[in-house]
PDB file of C-alpha atoms and ligand atoms in Angstrom:
ATOM      1  CA  MET A   1      -2.063  16.822  10.434  1.00  0.00           C
ATOM      2  CA  ASN A   2      -5.113  16.460  12.678  1.00  0.00           C
ATOM      3  CA  SER A   3      -5.531  13.300  14.726  1.00  0.00           C
ATOM      4  CA  THR A   4      -6.416  11.082  11.779  1.00  0.00           C
ATOM      5  CA  ASN A   5      -3.959   8.678  10.177  1.00  0.00           C
ATOM      6  CA  CYS A   6      -2.732   9.182   6.644  1.00  0.00           C
ATOM      7  CA  VAL A   7      -3.381   5.887   4.842  1.00  0.00           C
ATOM      8  CA  LEU A   8      -1.571   5.234   1.558  1.00  0.00           C
ATOM      9  CA  ILE A   9      -3.065   2.677  -0.811  1.00  0.00           C
ATOM     10  CA  GLY A  10      -2.229   1.658  -4.367  1.00  0.00           C
ATOM     11  CA  PHE A  11      -0.946  -1.085  -6.599  1.00  0.00           C
ATOM     12  CA  MET A  12       2.468  -2.700  -6.039  1.00  0.00           C
ATOM     13  CA  GLY A  13       5.160  -0.287  -7.160  1.00  0.00           C
ATOM     14  CA  SER A  14       3.024   2.849  -6.960  1.00  0.00           C
ATOM     15  CA  GLY A  15       5.405   4.384  -4.395  1.00  0.00           C
ATOM     16  CA  LYS A  16       3.559   3.951  -1.075  1.00  0.00           C
ATOM     17  CA  SER A  17       6.665   3.217   1.020  1.00  0.00           C
ATOM     18  CA  THR A  18       8.694   5.958  -0.657  1.00  0.00           C
ATOM     19  CA  ILE A  19       5.969   8.538  -0.111  1.00  0.00           C
ATOM     20  CA  ALA A  20       5.474   7.391   3.490  1.00  0.00           C
ATOM     21  CA  LYS A  21       9.178   8.011   4.180  1.00  0.00           C
ATOM     22  CA  ALA A  22       9.076  11.387   2.431  1.00  0.00           C
ATOM     23  CA  LEU A  23       6.036  12.441   4.500  1.00  0.00           C
ATOM     24  CA  HIS A  24       7.875  11.389   7.645  1.00  0.00           C
ATOM     25  CA  GLN A  25      10.819  13.607   6.715  1.00  0.00           C
ATOM     26  CA  ILE A  26       8.431  16.554   6.714  1.00  0.00           C
ATOM     27  CA  ASN A  27       5.977  15.983   9.576  1.00  0.00           C
ATOM     28  CA  HIS A  28       7.895  13.369  11.642  1.00  0.00           C
ATOM     29  CA  ALA A  29       4.765  11.260  12.056  1.00  0.00           C
ATOM     30  CA  LEU A  30       5.336   7.580  12.796  1.00  0.00           C
ATOM     31  CA  VAL A  31       5.403   5.376   9.683  1.00  0.00           C
ATOM     32  CA  LEU A  32       3.739   1.977  10.000  1.00  0.00           C
ATOM     33  CA  ASP A  33       4.234  -0.251   6.979  1.00  0.00           C
ATOM     34  CA  SER A  34       1.833  -3.204   7.021  1.00  0.00           C
ATOM     35  CA  ASP A  35       4.088  -5.573   5.043  1.00  0.00           C
ATOM     36  CA  SER A  36       7.121  -4.822   7.236  1.00  0.00           C
ATOM     37  CA  ILE A  37       5.157  -5.231  10.464  1.00  0.00           C
ATOM     38  CA  ILE A  38       3.593  -8.508   9.312  1.00  0.00           C
ATOM     39  CA  GLU A  39       7.013  -9.800   8.226  1.00  0.00           C
ATOM     40  CA  SER A  40       8.610  -8.920  11.526  1.00  0.00           C
ATOM     41  CA  ASN A  41       5.737 -10.336  13.602  1.00  0.00           C
ATOM     42  CA  GLU A  42       5.766 -13.603  11.693  1.00  0.00           C
ATOM     43  CA  GLY A  43       9.551 -13.791  11.388  1.00  0.00           C
ATOM     44  CA  LEU A  44       9.039 -14.559   7.705  1.00  0.00           C
ATOM     45  CA  SER A  45       9.122 -12.667   4.414  1.00  0.00           C
ATOM     46  CA  ILE A  46       5.856 -12.002   2.564  1.00  0.00           C
ATOM     47  CA  LYS A  47       6.994 -14.498  -0.038  1.00  0.00           C
ATOM     48  CA  GLU A  48       7.523 -17.160   2.637  1.00  0.00           C
ATOM     49  CA  ILE A  49       4.146 -16.419   4.271  1.00  0.00           C
ATOM     50  CA  PHE A  50       2.392 -16.898   0.921  1.00  0.00           C
ATOM     51  CA  SER A  51       4.220 -20.108   0.116  1.00  0.00           C
ATOM     52  CA  LEU A  52       3.995 -21.655   3.596  1.00  0.00           C
ATOM     53  CA  TYR A  53       0.473 -20.615   4.629  1.00  0.00           C
ATOM     54  CA  GLY A  54      -1.239 -19.250   1.505  1.00  0.00           C
ATOM     55  CA  GLU A  55      -2.828 -15.933   0.576  1.00  0.00           C
ATOM     56  CA  LYS A  56      -5.880 -16.245   2.856  1.00  0.00           C
ATOM     57  CA  TYR A  57      -3.623 -16.437   5.929  1.00  0.00           C
ATOM     58  CA  PHE A  58      -1.771 -13.315   4.790  1.00  0.00           C
ATOM     59  CA  ARG A  59      -5.048 -11.425   4.177  1.00  0.00           C
ATOM     60  CA  ASP A  60      -6.230 -12.293   7.693  1.00  0.00           C
ATOM     61  CA  LEU A  61      -3.000 -10.806   9.075  1.00  0.00           C
ATOM     62  CA  GLU A  62      -3.558  -7.676   6.997  1.00  0.00           C
ATOM     63  CA  CYS A  63      -7.089  -7.272   8.367  1.00  0.00           C
ATOM     64  CA  LYS A  64      -5.851  -7.741  11.936  1.00  0.00           C
ATOM     65  CA  PHE A  65      -3.257  -5.024  11.290  1.00  0.00           C
ATOM     66  CA  CYS A  66      -6.004  -2.799   9.895  1.00  0.00           C
ATOM     67  CA  GLN A  67      -8.270  -3.328  12.922  1.00  0.00           C
ATOM     68  CA  PHE A  68      -5.403  -2.667  15.310  1.00  0.00           C
ATOM     69  CA  ILE A  69      -4.597   0.644  13.619  1.00  0.00           C
ATOM     70  CA  ALA A  70      -8.272   1.642  13.547  1.00  0.00           C
ATOM     71  CA  HIS A  71      -8.618   1.126  17.306  1.00  0.00           C
ATOM     72  CA  ASN A  72      -5.207   2.112  18.649  1.00  0.00           C
ATOM     73  CA  VAL A  73      -3.301   4.484  16.397  1.00  0.00           C
ATOM     74  CA  GLN A  74      -3.597   8.166  15.546  1.00  0.00           C
ATOM     75  CA  ASN A  75      -1.377  10.699  13.781  1.00  0.00           C
ATOM     76  CA  ALA A  76       0.553   8.040  11.882  1.00  0.00           C
ATOM     77  CA  ILE A  77       1.389   7.405   8.248  1.00  0.00           C
ATOM     78  CA  ILE A  78       0.132   3.962   7.249  1.00  0.00           C
ATOM     79  CA  SER A  79       1.686   2.318   4.217  1.00  0.00           C
ATOM     80  CA  THR A  80      -0.443  -0.630   3.081  1.00  0.00           C
ATOM     81  CA  GLY A  81       0.216  -3.695   0.938  1.00  0.00           C
ATOM     82  CA  GLY A  82      -1.301  -3.400  -2.542  1.00  0.00           C
ATOM     83  CA  GLY A  83      -4.070  -5.920  -1.911  1.00  0.00           C
ATOM     84  CA  MET A  84      -5.225  -4.705   1.493  1.00  0.00           C
ATOM     85  CA  PRO A  85      -8.109  -2.482   0.259  1.00  0.00           C
ATOM     86  CA  LEU A  86      -9.672  -5.505  -1.464  1.00  0.00           C
ATOM     87  CA  PHE A  87      -9.897  -7.488   1.739  1.00  0.00           C
ATOM     88  CA  CYS A  88     -10.001  -5.032   4.673  1.00  0.00           C
ATOM     89  CA  ASP A  89     -11.763  -1.814   5.625  1.00  0.00           C
ATOM     90  CA  VAL A  90      -8.936   0.648   4.971  1.00  0.00           C
ATOM     91  CA  GLN A  91     -11.158   3.681   5.597  1.00  0.00           C
ATOM     92  CA  SER A  92     -11.521   2.603   9.226  1.00  0.00           C
ATOM     93  CA  MET A  93      -7.829   3.499   9.682  1.00  0.00           C
ATOM     94  CA  GLY A  94      -8.033   7.124   8.560  1.00  0.00           C
ATOM     95  CA  LYS A  95      -7.911   9.358   5.511  1.00  0.00           C
ATOM     96  CA  VAL A  96      -7.195   7.212   2.485  1.00  0.00           C
ATOM     97  CA  PHE A  97      -4.949   8.435  -0.350  1.00  0.00           C
ATOM     98  CA  PHE A  98      -4.816   6.332  -3.501  1.00  0.00           C
ATOM     99  CA  LEU A  99      -1.492   6.728  -5.302  1.00  0.00           C
ATOM    100  CA  HIS A 100      -2.577   6.313  -8.881  1.00  0.00           C
ATOM    101  CA  LEU A 101       0.043   5.321 -11.442  1.00  0.00           C
ATOM    102  CA  GLU A 102      -0.414   3.842 -14.938  1.00  0.00           C
ATOM    103  CA  PHE A 103       0.549   0.179 -15.219  1.00  0.00           C
ATOM    104  CA  GLU A 104       3.259   0.960 -17.809  1.00  0.00           C
ATOM    105  CA  LYS A 105       4.945   3.291 -15.313  1.00  0.00           C
ATOM    106  CA  ILE A 106       4.769   0.646 -12.604  1.00  0.00           C
ATOM    107  CA  LEU A 107       6.419  -1.873 -14.937  1.00  0.00           C
ATOM    108  CA  SER A 108       9.199   0.535 -15.755  1.00  0.00           C
ATOM    109  CA  ARG A 109       9.980   0.949 -12.048  1.00  0.00           C
ATOM    110  CA  PHE A 110      10.167  -2.783 -11.330  1.00  0.00           C
ATOM    111  CA  ASN A 111      13.382  -4.748 -11.459  1.00  0.00           C
ATOM    112  CA  ALA A 112      13.815  -8.526 -11.151  1.00  0.00           C
ATOM    113  CA  GLU A 113      14.471  -8.322  -7.409  1.00  0.00           C
ATOM    114  CA  GLU A 114      11.263  -6.386  -6.741  1.00  0.00           C
ATOM    115  CA  ARG A 115       9.261  -8.903  -8.750  1.00  0.00           C
ATOM    116  CA  ASN A 116      10.911 -11.755  -6.914  1.00  0.00           C
ATOM    117  CA  GLN A 117       9.744 -10.393  -3.565  1.00  0.00           C
ATOM    118  CA  ARG A 118       6.112 -10.171  -4.703  1.00  0.00           C
ATOM    119  CA  PRO A 119       4.193 -13.430  -5.103  1.00  0.00           C
ATOM    120  CA  LEU A 120       1.420 -11.685  -7.065  1.00  0.00           C
ATOM    121  CA  PHE A 121       3.770 -10.022  -9.558  1.00  0.00           C
ATOM    122  CA  GLN A 122       5.286 -13.077 -11.167  1.00  0.00           C
ATOM    123  CA  ASN A 123       4.437 -12.128 -14.728  1.00  0.00           C
ATOM    124  CA  ASP A 124       3.358  -8.946 -16.465  1.00  0.00           C
ATOM    125  CA  ASP A 125       0.120 -10.288 -17.983  1.00  0.00           C
ATOM    126  CA  SER A 126      -1.356 -11.562 -14.728  1.00  0.00           C
ATOM    127  CA  ALA A 127      -0.181  -8.408 -12.916  1.00  0.00           C
ATOM    128  CA  LEU A 128      -1.925  -6.254 -15.534  1.00  0.00           C
ATOM    129  CA  GLU A 129      -5.115  -8.260 -15.102  1.00  0.00           C
ATOM    130  CA  LEU A 130      -4.908  -7.777 -11.340  1.00  0.00           C
ATOM    131  CA  TYR A 131      -4.249  -4.058 -11.835  1.00  0.00           C
ATOM    132  CA  ASN A 132      -7.327  -3.693 -14.055  1.00  0.00           C
ATOM    133  CA  THR A 133      -9.624  -5.512 -11.660  1.00  0.00           C
ATOM    134  CA  ARG A 134      -8.371  -3.507  -8.678  1.00  0.00           C
ATOM    135  CA  LEU A 135      -8.419  -0.005 -10.124  1.00  0.00           C
ATOM    136  CA  LYS A 136     -12.123   0.719  -9.525  1.00  0.00           C
ATOM    137  CA  HIS A 137     -11.888  -0.637  -6.035  1.00  0.00           C
ATOM    138  CA  TYR A 138      -8.938   1.587  -5.134  1.00  0.00           C
ATOM    139  CA  GLN A 139     -10.853   4.568  -6.463  1.00  0.00           C
ATOM    140  CA  SER A 140     -14.015   3.725  -4.563  1.00  0.00           C
ATOM    141  CA  CYS A 141     -12.354   3.332  -1.179  1.00  0.00           C
ATOM    142  CA  ALA A 142     -10.079   6.378  -1.455  1.00  0.00           C
ATOM    143  CA  HIS A 143     -10.932   9.747   0.033  1.00  0.00           C
ATOM    144  CA  TYR A 144      -8.440  11.268  -2.395  1.00  0.00           C
ATOM    145  CA  VAL A 145      -6.905  10.067  -5.648  1.00  0.00           C
ATOM    146  CA  ILE A 146      -3.351  11.362  -6.047  1.00  0.00           C
ATOM    147  CA  ASN A 147      -1.506  11.397  -9.356  1.00  0.00           C
ATOM    148  CA  ALA A 148       1.608   9.402  -8.434  1.00  0.00           C
ATOM    149  CA  ASP A 149       3.360  10.296 -11.686  1.00  0.00           C
ATOM    150  CA  GLN A 150       4.846  13.452 -10.181  1.00  0.00           C
ATOM    151  CA  SER A 151       7.928  14.267  -8.156  1.00  0.00           C
ATOM    152  CA  ILE A 152       8.053  12.935  -4.602  1.00  0.00           C
ATOM    153  CA  GLN A 153       7.936  16.516  -3.399  1.00  0.00           C
ATOM    154  CA  ALA A 154       4.778  17.337  -5.396  1.00  0.00           C
ATOM    155  CA  ILE A 155       3.022  14.179  -4.193  1.00  0.00           C
ATOM    156  CA  THR A 156       3.852  14.770  -0.527  1.00  0.00           C
ATOM    157  CA  GLN A 157       2.793  18.406  -0.765  1.00  0.00           C
ATOM    158  CA  GLU A 158      -0.560  17.423  -2.272  1.00  0.00           C
ATOM    159  CA  ILE A 159      -1.166  14.885   0.497  1.00  0.00           C
ATOM    160  CA  LEU A 160      -0.177  17.273   3.281  1.00  0.00           C
ATOM    161  CA  GLU A 161      -2.552  19.926   1.949  1.00  0.00           C
ATOM    162  CA  LYS A 162      -5.436  17.455   2.134  1.00  0.00           C
ATOM    163  CA  LEU A 163      -4.684  15.954   5.521  1.00  0.00           C
TER     164      LEU A 163
HETATM  165  C1  S3P Q   1       0.377  -7.450  -2.528  1.00  0.00           C
HETATM  166  C2  S3P Q   1       1.236  -6.371  -2.431  1.00  0.00           C
HETATM  167  C3  S3P Q   1       2.471  -6.402  -1.650  1.00  0.00           C
HETATM  168  C4  S3P Q   1       2.353  -7.411  -0.511  1.00  0.00           C
HETATM  169  C5  S3P Q   1       1.934  -8.745  -1.030  1.00  0.00           C
HETATM  170  C6  S3P Q   1       0.594  -8.715  -1.768  1.00  0.00           C
HETATM  171  C7  S3P Q   1      -0.836  -7.342  -3.370  1.00  0.00           C
HETATM  172  O1  S3P Q   1       2.757  -5.112  -1.100  1.00  0.00           O
HETATM  173  O2  S3P Q   1       1.439  -6.970   0.451  1.00  0.00           O
HETATM  174  O3  S3P Q   1       2.945  -9.207  -1.895  1.00  0.00           O
HETATM  175  O4  S3P Q   1      -1.763  -8.147  -3.222  1.00  0.00           O
HETATM  176  O5  S3P Q   1      -0.884  -6.386  -4.199  1.00  0.00           O
HETATM  177  P1  S3P Q   1       3.286  -3.861  -1.981  1.00  0.00           P
HETATM  178  O6  S3P Q   1       2.076  -3.185  -2.565  1.00  0.00           O
HETATM  179  O7  S3P Q   1       3.972  -3.007  -0.981  1.00  0.00           O
HETATM  180  O8  S3P Q   1       4.196  -4.398  -3.019  1.00  0.00           O
END
């Protein structure tokens, strides 16, 4: 990997965190997961941040994370929250890989616990609507669109070839 960061974007459940970990196993680059860092900085879960302070507050934290990475971090794997590309300049952080997965596949990967952790995935119809409105945006801010309906190994290999 050259000095740029590898930035993973995509809808909830598209496999960003899993692929970030798999990339780390191969190239040992630092993984920075925006949701985890925000949760640990705030001392609250994403769900609690949304319910206590609202979505706008969370999006501001995401954009601060994004600006920090853009100015201070190189050679890292950045795993983003599913909404970040709609609100922040993800390209400023590095090379952007959109993990594209059909909504039906996402649904089949989600259990009750995963839904429960995600304030914007409370029911399938509203999540599908969100998915449809976001798709074009993900595509337009990605340097590369990766078919996420492949083995973890195939996905990581494709990303590493493009980095
Ligand atoms: C969100 C996705 C979540 C998390 C928050 C909002 C979104 O991250 O940032 O619940 O707007 O799509 P994951 O994509 O890791 O689930």
